[in-house]
Coordinates of C-alpha atoms in Angstrom, one line a residue:
M1 CA 75.1 29.2 37.0
F2 CA 74.4 30.1 33.2
L3 CA 77.8 29.9 31.9
D4 CA 76.2 27.0 29.6
S5 CA 73.6 29.3 28.3
L6 CA 75.7 31.8 27.7
L7 CA 78.6 29.8 25.8
A8 CA 75.6 28.4 23.7
R9 CA 73.7 31.7 23.8
N10 CA 76.1 34.7 22.8
P11 CA 79.5 33.2 22.8
E12 CA 80.2 36.5 21.2
L13 CA 80.9 38.2 24.7
A14 CA 82.9 35.6 26.2
D15 CA 84.5 35.8 23.6
T16 CA 85.0 39.9 23.1
A17 CA 85.4 39.7 27.7
A18 CA 88.2 36.9 27.6
D19 CA 90.3 39.8 24.2
L20 CA 89.3 43.4 26.8
H21 CA 90.9 41.9 30.1
R22 CA 93.6 40.1 27.3
R23 CA 94.1 43.4 26.0
G24 CA 94.7 45.4 29.6
E25 CA 91.4 47.4 29.4
I26 CA 89.9 45.9 31.6
P27 CA 91.0 44.6 36.0
P28 CA 89.5 41.4 37.3
D29 CA 86.9 41.6 38.1
T30 CA 84.9 43.1 36.1
Y31 CA 81.3 42.9 35.1
V32 CA 81.6 42.9 31.1
M33 CA 77.5 44.0 30.3
D34 CA 76.4 43.4 25.8
L35 CA 74.9 46.7 25.4
D36 CA 72.1 45.4 22.7
A37 CA 71.8 41.9 24.6
V38 CA 69.9 44.9 27.7
A39 CA 68.4 46.6 25.0
E40 CA 66.9 43.3 22.8
N41 CA 65.6 41.8 26.1
A42 CA 63.7 45.5 27.5
T43 CA 62.5 45.4 24.0
L44 CA 60.6 42.0 24.0
L45 CA 59.3 42.3 27.4
A46 CA 58.1 46.0 26.8
G47 CA 56.3 44.5 22.8
E48 CA 54.5 41.0 25.3
A49 CA 53.6 43.5 28.0
E50 CA 51.3 44.8 26.6
R51 CA 50.4 42.8 24.1
L52 CA 49.1 41.5 27.8
G53 CA 47.6 45.0 28.9
L54 CA 50.3 45.0 31.0
S55 CA 52.4 48.1 32.7
L56 CA 56.1 47.7 33.9
W57 CA 58.4 49.5 35.8
F58 CA 62.4 48.5 35.3
V59 CA 64.4 47.3 37.7
V60 CA 69.1 48.0 38.4
K61 CA 70.1 47.0 40.7
Q62 CA 71.1 43.8 39.5
F63 CA 73.2 45.7 36.5
G64 CA 75.2 47.6 38.8
R65 CA 72.6 50.6 37.9
N66 CA 74.7 52.3 34.6
P67 CA 73.9 54.7 33.4
E68 CA 74.3 53.2 29.4
L69 CA 72.2 50.2 30.4
I70 CA 69.4 52.8 32.1
R71 CA 69.0 55.0 29.0
A72 CA 68.8 51.4 26.2
V73 CA 66.1 49.7 28.4
S74 CA 64.1 53.4 28.8
R75 CA 64.5 53.7 25.8
A76 CA 61.3 50.2 25.3
I77 CA 60.3 49.9 29.0
P78 CA 60.0 54.3 30.2
S79 CA 59.4 54.2 33.6
F80 CA 61.3 52.2 36.9
A81 CA 60.7 50.6 39.9
A82 CA 63.7 52.2 42.5
I83 CA 64.3 49.8 45.3
D84 CA 66.2 52.9 47.7
P85 CA 66.5 56.5 47.1
V86 CA 70.4 56.5 45.5
E87 CA 69.1 54.5 43.1
A88 CA 66.1 56.6 42.2
R89 CA 68.3 59.9 41.9
T90 CA 71.2 57.8 39.3
L91 CA 67.6 57.0 37.4
H92 CA 66.3 59.9 37.4
A93 CA 69.7 61.8 36.2
A94 CA 70.0 59.7 32.9
G95 CA 66.7 60.2 32.5
A96 CA 64.1 57.6 33.3
R97 CA 61.1 58.6 34.8
A98 CA 59.9 58.2 37.9
G99 CA 57.2 55.1 38.3
N100 CA 57.8 54.0 41.9
L101 CA 59.5 54.4 44.3
G102 CA 59.5 53.1 48.1
H103 CA 59.8 50.5 46.2
L104 CA 62.2 48.0 48.4
V105 CA 63.4 51.1 51.0
Q106 CA 61.1 53.8 51.8
I107 CA 62.1 57.4 50.7
P108 CA 63.5 59.4 54.0
H109 CA 62.1 62.0 55.2
R110 CA 64.0 64.4 54.1
A111 CA 64.1 63.5 50.2
L112 CA 61.1 63.2 50.1
P113 CA 60.3 66.8 48.5
E114 CA 62.6 66.6 46.0
M115 CA 61.8 63.1 45.3
L116 CA 57.4 64.2 44.7
G117 CA 59.1 66.5 43.0
W118 CA 59.7 64.9 39.7
R119 CA 55.5 63.2 40.1
P120 CA 56.2 59.8 40.6
E121 CA 53.3 57.8 39.5
A122 CA 53.3 56.0 42.8
V123 CA 55.2 55.7 46.6
T124 CA 54.9 52.7 48.0
V125 CA 54.2 52.9 52.5
F126 CA 54.9 50.7 54.4
D127 CA 53.0 52.2 57.3
L128 CA 50.9 55.6 58.1
A129 CA 54.0 57.5 59.3
N130 CA 55.1 57.3 55.7
A131 CA 51.9 57.8 54.1
R132 CA 51.4 60.8 56.1
A133 CA 55.1 62.1 55.4
V134 CA 54.4 61.4 51.9
S135 CA 51.1 63.4 51.9
A136 CA 52.4 66.7 53.9
A137 CA 55.1 66.7 51.6
A138 CA 52.9 66.2 48.6
Q139 CA 50.8 68.9 49.3
R140 CA 53.8 71.4 50.6
L141 CA 54.5 71.0 46.8
G142 CA 50.4 71.7 46.2
H143 CA 49.2 68.1 44.5
V144 CA 47.9 64.6 45.4
Q145 CA 50.8 62.1 45.8
D146 CA 49.1 58.4 44.3
V147 CA 50.6 55.9 46.4
L148 CA 50.9 52.2 47.0
I149 CA 50.4 50.5 49.5
R150 CA 53.0 47.7 50.5
L151 CA 51.8 44.2 52.6
E152 CA 53.3 43.0 55.1
G153 CA 54.1 39.1 53.3
A154 CA 52.2 35.8 53.7
A155 CA 53.8 34.5 57.1
G156 CA 57.4 32.5 55.6
A157 CA 57.4 34.4 52.0
G158 CA 59.6 36.9 52.8
Y159 CA 63.6 38.3 53.3
P160 CA 64.9 39.1 56.3
G161 CA 66.3 42.8 56.2
Q162 CA 62.9 43.5 53.4
E163 CA 60.7 43.7 57.3
G164 CA 57.5 45.4 56.6
G165 CA 54.3 45.8 55.3
V166 CA 50.0 46.8 56.5
P167 CA 49.2 43.8 57.8
L168 CA 46.0 42.1 55.4
S169 CA 43.6 42.5 58.9
A170 CA 44.6 45.9 59.6
L171 CA 43.9 47.2 56.1
D172 CA 41.0 49.0 56.8
A173 CA 42.2 50.9 59.8
F174 CA 45.2 51.8 57.4
A175 CA 42.9 52.5 54.5
E176 CA 40.2 54.4 57.1
E177 CA 43.2 56.4 58.1
A178 CA 45.3 57.1 54.7
E179 CA 41.6 58.2 52.4
R180 CA 41.4 61.6 55.4
L181 CA 45.1 62.4 54.6
P182 CA 44.8 65.2 51.9
G183 CA 48.1 64.3 49.6
I184 CA 48.1 61.5 48.6
R185 CA 45.0 58.5 47.0
I186 CA 45.5 55.1 47.7
A187 CA 45.8 53.8 43.9
G188 CA 46.8 50.4 44.9
V189 CA 48.4 47.4 46.5
T190 CA 51.5 45.6 46.0
A191 CA 54.1 42.6 47.8
F192 CA 57.7 41.6 47.7
P193 CA 58.2 38.8 46.1
C194 CA 55.1 37.6 44.0
V195 CA 56.4 35.4 42.2
L196 CA 59.1 32.4 42.3
C197 CA 61.3 30.7 40.1
D198 CA 61.2 27.3 41.1
P199 CA 64.6 25.7 42.3
E200 CA 63.7 22.9 40.1
T201 CA 62.6 23.5 37.1
G202 CA 62.9 28.1 37.4
A203 CA 59.1 27.8 35.9
P204 CA 57.7 30.9 37.8
A205 CA 54.5 30.4 40.2
P206 CA 52.6 32.5 42.4
T207 CA 53.7 33.6 45.9
P208 CA 51.1 33.0 49.2
S209 CA 52.4 36.9 49.1
F210 CA 50.4 37.6 45.8
D211 CA 47.3 35.9 47.4
V212 CA 47.6 38.3 50.3
A213 CA 47.5 41.2 47.6
L214 CA 45.2 40.8 45.4
K215 CA 42.9 40.0 48.5
A216 CA 43.9 43.2 49.8
R217 CA 42.8 44.7 46.0
E218 CA 39.5 43.5 46.7
L219 CA 39.1 45.0 50.5
L220 CA 40.6 48.7 49.1
A221 CA 37.5 48.1 46.3
A222 CA 35.1 46.9 48.6
R223 CA 36.2 50.4 50.5
G224 CA 35.4 53.0 47.3
H225 CA 38.9 52.7 45.4
Q226 CA 38.1 52.7 41.8
D227 CA 41.7 51.6 38.6
L228 CA 43.2 50.1 41.4
K229 CA 47.1 49.1 40.7
L230 CA 49.3 45.7 41.8
S231 CA 52.6 45.5 41.1
A232 CA 53.9 42.1 41.6
P233 CA 57.5 42.6 42.1
S234 CA 60.3 39.2 41.2
A235 CA 60.9 37.2 38.9
T236 CA 59.3 39.3 36.1
S237 CA 60.4 37.4 32.6
M238 CA 59.0 36.4 29.0
A239 CA 57.2 33.0 31.3
S240 CA 56.2 34.8 33.6
L241 CA 54.1 38.0 32.5
P242 CA 51.4 35.7 30.7
L243 CA 50.9 34.6 35.0
L244 CA 50.8 38.0 35.8
A245 CA 47.9 39.0 32.8
R246 CA 46.2 36.1 34.4
L247 CA 45.7 36.2 37.9
G248 CA 45.1 40.4 38.0
A249 CA 48.4 41.9 38.7
T250 CA 48.9 45.6 36.5
H251 CA 52.6 45.9 36.5
G252 CA 56.2 44.2 36.5
E253 CA 59.2 44.8 37.7
P254 CA 61.9 43.5 35.3
G255 CA 65.5 43.2 36.6
H256 CA 67.4 40.0 35.8
A257 CA 65.2 39.5 32.8
L258 CA 67.4 42.4 31.1
T259 CA 69.8 40.7 30.7
G260 CA 68.5 36.5 30.7
T261 CA 69.7 35.6 34.1
T262 CA 66.3 35.0 36.2
P263 CA 66.9 30.9 37.4
L264 CA 64.9 30.3 34.4
H265 CA 67.5 31.2 32.7
A266 CA 70.2 28.7 34.4
L267 CA 67.8 26.0 33.6
D268 CA 66.2 26.4 30.2
P269 CA 68.7 28.3 27.8
G270 CA 66.0 28.7 25.1
Q271 CA 64.5 31.3 26.5
P272 CA 63.6 34.2 24.6
E273 CA 65.6 37.1 26.9
R274 CA 69.3 36.3 25.8
P275 CA 72.7 36.3 28.5
A276 CA 74.1 39.6 28.6
Y277 CA 76.8 39.0 31.3
V278 CA 79.6 38.0 32.4
Y279 CA 82.1 37.9 35.2
V280 CA 85.8 38.3 34.4
T281 CA 88.3 37.9 37.2
E282 CA 92.1 36.4 36.9
V283 CA 93.8 34.7 38.5
A284 CA 96.3 35.7 41.8
H285 CA 98.3 32.8 42.5
T286 CA 98.0 28.8 42.4
L287 CA 97.9 27.4 46.3
A288 CA 100.3 24.0 47.0
D289 CA 98.4 21.6 46.3
G290 CA 97.6 22.8 42.9
R291 CA 94.4 25.1 42.9
P292 CA 94.0 28.5 41.4
A293 CA 93.4 31.5 43.7
V294 CA 91.0 34.5 41.3
F295 CA 91.0 37.8 42.7
G296 CA 87.2 38.2 44.4
G297 CA 85.0 42.0 45.0
G298 CA 82.4 40.9 42.8
F299 CA 80.8 37.8 43.2
Y300 CA 77.6 37.1 45.2
P301 CA 76.2 34.7 48.6
R302 CA 73.5 33.4 46.3
A303 CA 75.3 33.1 43.1
R304 CA 74.9 29.4 42.7
I305 CA 78.2 29.3 41.0
A306 CA 78.9 26.0 39.2
S307 CA 82.3 26.6 37.3
A308 CA 84.8 28.6 35.5
L309 CA 86.0 29.0 32.1
L310 CA 90.2 29.8 31.3
P311 CA 89.9 30.9 27.9
R312 CA 93.5 30.6 27.0
T313 CA 93.0 26.9 27.0
G314 CA 89.6 25.7 27.0
V315 CA 90.2 24.4 31.0
R316 CA 86.2 24.7 32.8
L317 CA 86.8 24.7 36.6
S318 CA 84.7 24.1 39.3
V319 CA 84.3 26.6 41.9
Q320 CA 84.7 25.6 45.6
S321 CA 81.7 26.9 47.6
A322 CA 82.3 29.8 50.4
P323 CA 81.3 31.4 53.2
A324 CA 79.2 34.5 53.0
E325 CA 80.6 36.1 55.4
N326 CA 83.5 36.3 55.0
I327 CA 84.9 38.7 52.2
D328 CA 85.8 37.6 48.5
Y329 CA 88.9 38.5 48.2
Y330 CA 89.8 34.9 46.2
R331 CA 88.1 32.3 45.1
L332 CA 89.2 29.1 45.0
L333 CA 88.6 26.6 41.7
S334 CA 89.4 22.7 41.7
A335 CA 93.1 21.7 40.8
P336 CA 93.1 21.1 37.1
A337 CA 94.3 18.1 36.4
P338 CA 98.1 16.9 36.3
A339 CA 100.0 18.3 33.5
P340 CA 102.0 15.3 32.0
A341 CA 105.0 14.2 32.3
P342 CA 108.2 15.4 31.1
G343 CA 108.5 13.6 27.9
D344 CA 104.8 13.1 27.3
G345 CA 104.2 16.3 25.6
A346 CA 103.5 18.7 28.6
R347 CA 103.2 21.5 27.4
E348 CA 103.8 24.4 29.7
D349 CA 101.1 26.3 28.8
G350 CA 98.6 24.5 28.7
Q351 CA 98.5 25.4 32.7
V352 CA 96.6 27.8 35.0
R353 CA 99.1 30.7 35.1
A354 CA 99.1 33.9 37.4
G355 CA 96.9 36.3 34.9
D356 CA 95.8 34.0 33.5
P357 CA 91.2 35.5 32.3
V358 CA 88.5 33.8 33.5
L359 CA 85.1 33.7 32.9
L360 CA 82.5 32.7 35.5
A361 CA 78.1 33.6 34.5
F362 CA 76.3 33.7 38.1
R363 CA 73.1 35.6 39.7
T364 CA 74.3 38.3 41.6
Q365 CA 73.3 42.4 41.8
I366 CA 75.9 44.1 41.2
F367 CA 75.1 47.4 43.7
V368 CA 75.9 44.8 46.7
T369 CA 79.7 43.7 44.6
R370 CA 83.1 45.9 44.3
S371 CA 83.4 45.3 40.6
T372 CA 83.7 47.7 37.6
V373 CA 81.1 47.6 34.9
A374 CA 82.1 47.8 31.1
V375 CA 79.5 48.3 28.8
V376 CA 80.4 47.0 25.9
A377 CA 78.1 48.1 22.5
G378 CA 78.2 46.8 18.9
L379 CA 78.3 42.6 20.1
S380 CA 75.4 42.8 18.0
S381 CA 76.5 44.1 14.2
G382 CA 79.5 42.2 14.7
R383 CA 81.8 45.4 15.8
P384 CA 82.1 45.1 19.4
R385 CA 84.0 48.4 21.3
L386 CA 83.9 49.3 24.7
T387 CA 82.0 52.0 25.9
G388 CA 82.5 51.9 29.3
L389 CA 83.8 51.3 32.4
Y390 CA 81.2 52.0 35.5
D391 CA 82.1 51.5 39.5
A392 CA 79.1 49.1 41.2
H393 CA 76.6 52.2 41.9
G394 CA 77.1 53.6 38.4
R395 CA 79.4 56.5 38.6
A396 CA 81.9 56.7 35.6
L397 CA 86.2 55.2 36.0

């Protein structure tokens, strides 16, 4: 999905990743991350958001909640949106500021005293039970916690496994109850996803759920609530920030833009954010019909992978699809072109060999993989160095 963009915009990363594998410094099933490019992308996004009067909460699940990358991003974008408690703790431990907690996954009640103690800017609540729990925990800590009301998305606009939120039709009744809770203050609304990229053009466009959030904010304003936030997550990038500002959002939540890997970046390599990761694996064996099998572990069902590069020979091979319900022990590539007949200049080293490195670039969510994450610094100055190896949840190896 992103291999052409990577080779055009950040070929040094591809070369360095292949060299790290050749020297045995990284194993197969490793995402190699360009620390400099991530930092540059964060700076671009922060500058554009400031120009437009928007605030940002950054998201890190897609690059494996990596502490080195968190610190690099937080220098430009200080506050985060954590999708679940595990991520929140990793971000907090890395020194980032708590922006929005409960973003996709509600905070378990027993974790509320710990996380409210960080004084987050906002906590997203999906229903009254969670609003009451946040209020009680904040009261015990002696403060009033700002909350964002998660709206139930427009029909057909959400994703399985992410159900929940207050229906727009029930918002008045919800607000009436929430306004009586002494430990919280209604500070705004959110929904997910609010923006998506067009599958044909990659252009970001608002979803019907964005309109639901706008109507909800109007309803709350009519009840007397002031300075209401509207966080409009998904596909937040340099291309979508003007859209958020024009439609009236106050916050964006960049994730894939930090690594230059939104769907728009796959179709338009000229986007300001540079691609900042490459997936490195290795030929494990070859089938009798000539198809190479590469080690898996990091393949994501929504990756839309097109091709793989074998840097030893420069050969590009297509990547065969695989059903999401199967474990990705291996992934098959198409068989290379037949070798020349003996005496016609055939060269054994021109063929695919077990142990050959393989480079791919595709959309991922590293935190749901079994992969290693390798961080490389110094690419922008021509002096790359491996700074650390981590698991898919940001723990040092």
